Amino acid sequence: MTFKLVHALVNLMVSIDLAEEEAIPFEVGSELLGDTVGLLGDLTAEESAELIALIAQIAAPETDPERGEALAELSETLGLIEES
C-alpha cells in the first residue's frame, strides 16, 4: 500500500509541476507543492531516505523526457535532499 500511495503522490506532484498555467495557476501549484514540502519536512531521516528510494523506483521506468526530468528533480523539489 505504501508504494501505491507514494506513486499517487508522486504522479500528482509531477502533474502539478508540469501543468500549463491555464490548467493550474502558478500560485495554486506553488501553494500545493509548498504545503506538501511542509508536511514532508516532519519526516525522519530514515523516512526521507525511504521516500527518496521510492521516488527513484517510480522514476526508473518513465519514458517521457519531460516527466522523467521532473521525477529526477522531485526529491529536491520536495525538500527531501539539499539542492545541488
Short mmCIF file of N, CA, C and O in Angstrom, two decimals:
data_model
loop_
_atom_site.label_atom_id
_atom_site.label_comp_id
_atom_site.label_asym_id
_atom_site.label_seq_id
_atom_site.Cartn_x
_atom_site.Cartn_y
_atom_site.Cartn_z
N MET A 1 0.82 -1.19 0.00
CA MET A 1 0.00 0.00 0.00
C MET A 1 0.87 1.26 0.00
O MET A 1 0.53 2.22 -0.68
N THR A 2 1.98 1.25 0.72
CA THR A 2 2.84 2.43 0.78
C THR A 2 3.30 2.84 -0.61
O THR A 2 3.24 4.02 -0.96
N PHE A 3 3.73 1.86 -1.41
CA PHE A 3 4.20 2.17 -2.76
C PHE A 3 3.09 2.82 -3.57
O PHE A 3 3.33 3.81 -4.28
N LYS A 4 1.88 2.31 -3.48
CA LYS A 4 0.77 2.88 -4.25
C LYS A 4 0.47 4.31 -3.81
O LYS A 4 0.19 5.18 -4.65
N LEU A 5 0.51 4.57 -2.52
CA LEU A 5 0.26 5.93 -2.02
C LEU A 5 1.36 6.89 -2.49
O LEU A 5 1.07 8.01 -2.93
N VAL A 6 2.60 6.46 -2.39
CA VAL A 6 3.71 7.30 -2.85
C VAL A 6 3.60 7.52 -4.35
O VAL A 6 3.81 8.64 -4.83
N HIS A 7 3.28 6.48 -5.09
CA HIS A 7 3.13 6.61 -6.54
C HIS A 7 2.05 7.63 -6.88
O HIS A 7 2.24 8.47 -7.78
N ALA A 8 0.94 7.58 -6.18
CA ALA A 8 -0.14 8.55 -6.40
C ALA A 8 0.33 9.96 -6.07
O ALA A 8 0.07 10.90 -6.85
N LEU A 9 1.02 10.13 -4.95
CA LEU A 9 1.53 11.45 -4.56
C LEU A 9 2.53 11.97 -5.59
O LEU A 9 2.47 13.13 -6.00
N VAL A 10 3.43 11.11 -6.01
CA VAL A 10 4.45 11.49 -6.98
C VAL A 10 3.80 11.91 -8.30
O VAL A 10 4.15 12.95 -8.87
N ASN A 11 2.86 11.12 -8.78
CA ASN A 11 2.17 11.48 -10.03
C ASN A 11 1.45 12.81 -9.91
O ASN A 11 1.47 13.64 -10.82
N LEU A 12 0.81 13.03 -8.78
CA LEU A 12 0.11 14.29 -8.55
C LEU A 12 1.07 15.47 -8.52
O LEU A 12 0.84 16.50 -9.17
N MET A 13 2.18 15.33 -7.79
CA MET A 13 3.15 16.42 -7.69
C MET A 13 3.78 16.74 -9.04
O MET A 13 3.93 17.91 -9.40
N VAL A 14 4.10 15.72 -9.82
CA VAL A 14 4.69 15.94 -11.14
C VAL A 14 3.66 16.58 -12.08
O VAL A 14 3.99 17.50 -12.83
N SER A 15 2.44 16.11 -12.01
CA SER A 15 1.39 16.70 -12.86
C SER A 15 1.15 18.17 -12.52
O SER A 15 0.98 19.00 -13.42
N ILE A 16 1.17 18.50 -11.25
CA ILE A 16 1.02 19.90 -10.84
C ILE A 16 2.21 20.71 -11.35
O ILE A 16 2.05 21.80 -11.90
N ASP A 17 3.41 20.17 -11.18
CA ASP A 17 4.62 20.85 -11.59
C ASP A 17 4.64 21.12 -13.10
O ASP A 17 5.06 22.19 -13.54
N LEU A 18 4.14 20.18 -13.88
CA LEU A 18 4.19 20.30 -15.34
C LEU A 18 2.93 20.92 -15.96
O LEU A 18 2.89 21.13 -17.17
N ALA A 19 1.94 21.20 -15.14
CA ALA A 19 0.66 21.72 -15.66
C ALA A 19 0.84 23.08 -16.32
O ALA A 19 1.64 23.91 -15.88
N GLU A 20 0.08 23.28 -17.35
CA GLU A 20 0.04 24.59 -18.02
C GLU A 20 -0.59 25.61 -17.08
O GLU A 20 -1.45 25.28 -16.26
N GLU A 21 -0.19 26.85 -17.21
CA GLU A 21 -0.70 27.94 -16.38
C GLU A 21 -2.23 28.04 -16.45
O GLU A 21 -2.88 28.34 -15.46
N GLU A 22 -2.79 27.73 -17.62
CA GLU A 22 -4.25 27.81 -17.77
C GLU A 22 -4.96 26.72 -16.97
O GLU A 22 -6.08 26.91 -16.52
N ALA A 23 -4.32 25.58 -16.82
CA ALA A 23 -4.93 24.46 -16.09
C ALA A 23 -4.81 24.64 -14.58
O ALA A 23 -5.78 24.45 -13.84
N ILE A 24 -3.61 24.96 -14.14
CA ILE A 24 -3.35 25.18 -12.71
C ILE A 24 -2.50 26.44 -12.60
O ILE A 24 -1.32 26.43 -12.97
N PRO A 25 -3.09 27.53 -12.13
CA PRO A 25 -2.32 28.77 -12.00
C PRO A 25 -1.07 28.55 -11.15
O PRO A 25 -1.07 27.75 -10.21
N PHE A 26 0.01 29.25 -11.49
CA PHE A 26 1.29 29.10 -10.81
C PHE A 26 1.15 29.23 -9.30
O PHE A 26 1.73 28.45 -8.55
N GLU A 27 0.37 30.20 -8.85
CA GLU A 27 0.22 30.43 -7.41
C GLU A 27 -0.41 29.22 -6.71
O GLU A 27 -0.01 28.85 -5.62
N VAL A 28 -1.39 28.62 -7.36
CA VAL A 28 -2.05 27.44 -6.79
C VAL A 28 -1.09 26.27 -6.75
O VAL A 28 -0.97 25.58 -5.73
N GLY A 29 -0.39 26.02 -7.85
CA GLY A 29 0.59 24.94 -7.89
C GLY A 29 1.68 25.12 -6.85
O GLY A 29 2.05 24.17 -6.15
N SER A 30 2.17 26.34 -6.71
CA SER A 30 3.21 26.62 -5.72
C SER A 30 2.70 26.39 -4.31
O SER A 30 3.42 25.86 -3.46
N GLU A 31 1.47 26.79 -4.05
CA GLU A 31 0.90 26.59 -2.72
C GLU A 31 0.74 25.09 -2.40
O GLU A 31 1.07 24.65 -1.30
N LEU A 32 0.26 24.33 -3.37
CA LEU A 32 0.10 22.89 -3.17
C LEU A 32 1.45 22.21 -2.93
O LEU A 32 1.59 21.39 -2.02
N LEU A 33 2.44 22.55 -3.75
CA LEU A 33 3.77 21.98 -3.56
C LEU A 33 4.36 22.43 -2.22
O LEU A 33 4.97 21.63 -1.50
N GLY A 34 4.16 23.70 -1.87
CA GLY A 34 4.67 24.21 -0.60
C GLY A 34 4.04 23.52 0.59
O GLY A 34 4.74 23.19 1.57
N ASP A 35 2.75 23.27 0.53
CA ASP A 35 2.07 22.56 1.62
C ASP A 35 2.64 21.15 1.77
O ASP A 35 2.86 20.67 2.88
N THR A 36 2.90 20.51 0.65
CA THR A 36 3.45 19.15 0.68
C THR A 36 4.86 19.16 1.25
O THR A 36 5.21 18.32 2.10
N VAL A 37 5.68 20.12 0.84
CA VAL A 37 7.04 20.25 1.37
C VAL A 37 6.98 20.44 2.88
O VAL A 37 7.76 19.84 3.62
N GLY A 38 6.05 21.26 3.35
CA GLY A 38 5.91 21.49 4.79
C GLY A 38 5.59 20.21 5.54
O GLY A 38 6.19 19.93 6.60
N LEU A 39 4.69 19.42 5.03
CA LEU A 39 4.33 18.16 5.68
C LEU A 39 5.49 17.16 5.65
O LEU A 39 5.74 16.46 6.63
N LEU A 40 6.19 17.10 4.53
CA LEU A 40 7.30 16.16 4.41
C LEU A 40 8.50 16.58 5.24
O LEU A 40 9.36 15.76 5.55
N GLY A 41 8.53 17.83 5.65
CA GLY A 41 9.62 18.32 6.49
C GLY A 41 9.64 17.66 7.86
O GLY A 41 10.65 17.69 8.56
N ASP A 42 8.55 17.03 8.23
CA ASP A 42 8.46 16.34 9.53
C ASP A 42 8.95 14.90 9.47
O ASP A 42 8.96 14.21 10.49
N LEU A 43 9.34 14.42 8.29
CA LEU A 43 9.81 13.05 8.18
C LEU A 43 11.16 12.88 8.87
O LEU A 43 11.98 13.80 8.88
N THR A 44 11.39 11.70 9.41
CA THR A 44 12.70 11.38 9.96
C THR A 44 13.66 11.17 8.79
O THR A 44 13.25 11.03 7.64
N ALA A 45 14.95 11.11 9.09
CA ALA A 45 15.95 10.86 8.05
C ALA A 45 15.69 9.52 7.39
O ALA A 45 15.82 9.38 6.16
N GLU A 46 15.31 8.53 8.17
CA GLU A 46 15.02 7.20 7.63
C GLU A 46 13.81 7.24 6.70
O GLU A 46 13.81 6.65 5.62
N GLU A 47 12.77 7.95 7.11
CA GLU A 47 11.56 8.07 6.29
C GLU A 47 11.86 8.82 4.99
O GLU A 47 11.37 8.44 3.92
N SER A 48 12.66 9.88 5.09
CA SER A 48 13.05 10.64 3.90
C SER A 48 13.82 9.77 2.93
O SER A 48 13.58 9.79 1.72
N ALA A 49 14.75 8.98 3.46
CA ALA A 49 15.55 8.09 2.61
C ALA A 49 14.65 7.06 1.92
O ALA A 49 14.84 6.75 0.73
N GLU A 50 13.67 6.54 2.64
CA GLU A 50 12.74 5.57 2.06
C GLU A 50 11.92 6.22 0.94
O GLU A 50 11.73 5.64 -0.13
N LEU A 51 11.46 7.44 1.18
CA LEU A 51 10.67 8.15 0.16
C LEU A 51 11.52 8.46 -1.07
O LEU A 51 11.07 8.30 -2.20
N ILE A 52 12.76 8.88 -0.86
CA ILE A 52 13.67 9.15 -1.97
C ILE A 52 13.86 7.89 -2.81
O ILE A 52 13.83 7.93 -4.04
N ALA A 53 14.04 6.75 -2.14
CA ALA A 53 14.22 5.47 -2.85
C ALA A 53 12.97 5.10 -3.64
O ALA A 53 13.07 4.62 -4.78
N LEU A 54 11.80 5.33 -3.06
CA LEU A 54 10.55 5.02 -3.76
C LEU A 54 10.36 5.93 -4.97
O LEU A 54 9.93 5.48 -6.03
N ILE A 55 10.71 7.19 -4.83
CA ILE A 55 10.61 8.13 -5.97
C ILE A 55 11.54 7.67 -7.09
O ILE A 55 11.16 7.68 -8.27
N ALA A 56 12.75 7.26 -6.74
CA ALA A 56 13.70 6.76 -7.76
C ALA A 56 13.15 5.52 -8.44
O ALA A 56 13.28 5.35 -9.67
N GLN A 57 12.51 4.65 -7.68
CA GLN A 57 11.91 3.43 -8.23
C GLN A 57 10.79 3.77 -9.21
O GLN A 57 10.64 3.15 -10.25
N ILE A 58 10.01 4.77 -8.86
CA ILE A 58 8.91 5.21 -9.73
C ILE A 58 9.46 5.89 -10.99
O ILE A 58 8.92 5.72 -12.09
N ALA A 59 10.54 6.63 -10.84
CA ALA A 59 11.12 7.37 -11.97
C ALA A 59 11.81 6.47 -12.98
O ALA A 59 11.83 6.78 -14.18
N ALA A 60 12.35 5.35 -12.52
CA ALA A 60 13.18 4.50 -13.38
C ALA A 60 12.51 4.10 -14.71
O ALA A 60 13.14 4.21 -15.76
N PRO A 61 11.28 3.64 -14.71
CA PRO A 61 10.70 3.21 -15.99
C PRO A 61 10.08 4.33 -16.82
O PRO A 61 9.55 4.07 -17.91
N GLU A 62 10.12 5.57 -16.35
CA GLU A 62 9.49 6.68 -17.08
C GLU A 62 10.15 6.89 -18.43
O GLU A 62 11.37 6.98 -18.53
N THR A 63 9.33 6.95 -19.48
CA THR A 63 9.86 7.13 -20.84
C THR A 63 9.65 8.54 -21.39
O THR A 63 10.32 8.92 -22.34
N ASP A 64 8.75 9.30 -20.79
CA ASP A 64 8.52 10.67 -21.24
C ASP A 64 9.65 11.56 -20.69
O ASP A 64 9.82 11.64 -19.47
N PRO A 65 10.41 12.22 -21.57
CA PRO A 65 11.56 13.00 -21.11
C PRO A 65 11.20 14.12 -20.12
O PRO A 65 11.91 14.34 -19.15
N GLU A 66 10.09 14.81 -20.38
CA GLU A 66 9.70 15.91 -19.50
C GLU A 66 9.32 15.41 -18.11
O GLU A 66 9.75 15.94 -17.09
N ARG A 67 8.53 14.34 -18.07
CA ARG A 67 8.15 13.74 -16.78
C ARG A 67 9.38 13.13 -16.10
O ARG A 67 9.53 13.21 -14.89
N GLY A 68 10.26 12.53 -16.90
CA GLY A 68 11.48 11.93 -16.35
C GLY A 68 12.34 12.96 -15.65
O GLY A 68 12.87 12.71 -14.56
N GLU A 69 12.48 14.13 -16.27
CA GLU A 69 13.26 15.21 -15.66
C GLU A 69 12.60 15.70 -14.38
O GLU A 69 13.26 15.91 -13.37
N ALA A 70 11.28 15.87 -14.42
CA ALA A 70 10.55 16.32 -13.22
C ALA A 70 10.68 15.28 -12.10
O ALA A 70 10.87 15.64 -10.94
N LEU A 71 10.61 14.00 -12.44
CA LEU A 71 10.76 12.94 -11.44
C LEU A 71 12.18 12.94 -10.87
O LEU A 71 12.37 12.75 -9.67
N ALA A 72 13.17 13.16 -11.73
CA ALA A 72 14.56 13.17 -11.28
C ALA A 72 14.82 14.30 -10.29
O ALA A 72 15.66 14.18 -9.40
N GLU A 73 14.07 15.39 -10.43
CA GLU A 73 14.25 16.56 -9.56
C GLU A 73 13.28 16.58 -8.39
O GLU A 73 13.36 17.45 -7.52
N LEU A 74 12.36 15.62 -8.33
CA LEU A 74 11.27 15.69 -7.35
C LEU A 74 11.75 15.62 -5.91
O LEU A 74 11.25 16.37 -5.06
N SER A 75 12.70 14.77 -5.59
CA SER A 75 13.18 14.69 -4.21
C SER A 75 13.73 16.03 -3.76
O SER A 75 13.53 16.44 -2.62
N GLU A 76 14.41 16.72 -4.66
CA GLU A 76 14.92 18.05 -4.36
C GLU A 76 13.78 19.05 -4.25
O GLU A 76 13.74 19.87 -3.32
N THR A 77 12.85 19.00 -5.19
CA THR A 77 11.69 19.90 -5.20
C THR A 77 10.90 19.79 -3.89
O THR A 77 10.42 20.79 -3.37
N LEU A 78 10.78 18.57 -3.39
CA LEU A 78 10.01 18.32 -2.17
C LEU A 78 10.83 18.56 -0.90
O LEU A 78 10.35 18.32 0.21
N GLY A 79 12.05 19.02 -1.06
CA GLY A 79 12.88 19.34 0.11
C GLY A 79 13.45 18.12 0.83
O GLY A 79 13.85 18.23 1.98
N LEU A 80 13.46 16.99 0.14
CA LEU A 80 13.97 15.76 0.78
C LEU A 80 15.49 15.69 0.74
O LEU A 80 16.11 15.03 1.57
N ILE A 81 16.08 16.35 -0.25
CA ILE A 81 17.54 16.46 -0.34
C ILE A 81 17.87 17.90 -0.62
O ILE A 81 17.05 18.66 -1.16
N GLU A 82 19.09 18.29 -0.26
CA GLU A 82 19.50 19.67 -0.49
C GLU A 82 19.75 19.89 -1.97
O GLU A 82 20.18 18.99 -2.68
N GLU A 83 19.46 21.11 -2.41
CA GLU A 83 19.68 21.46 -3.80
C GLU A 83 21.16 21.39 -4.10
O GLU A 83 21.99 21.77 -3.29
N SER A 84 21.46 20.86 -5.30
CA SER A 84 22.88 20.74 -5.67
C SER A 84 23.35 21.94 -6.45
O SER A 84 22.67 22.77 -6.87
#
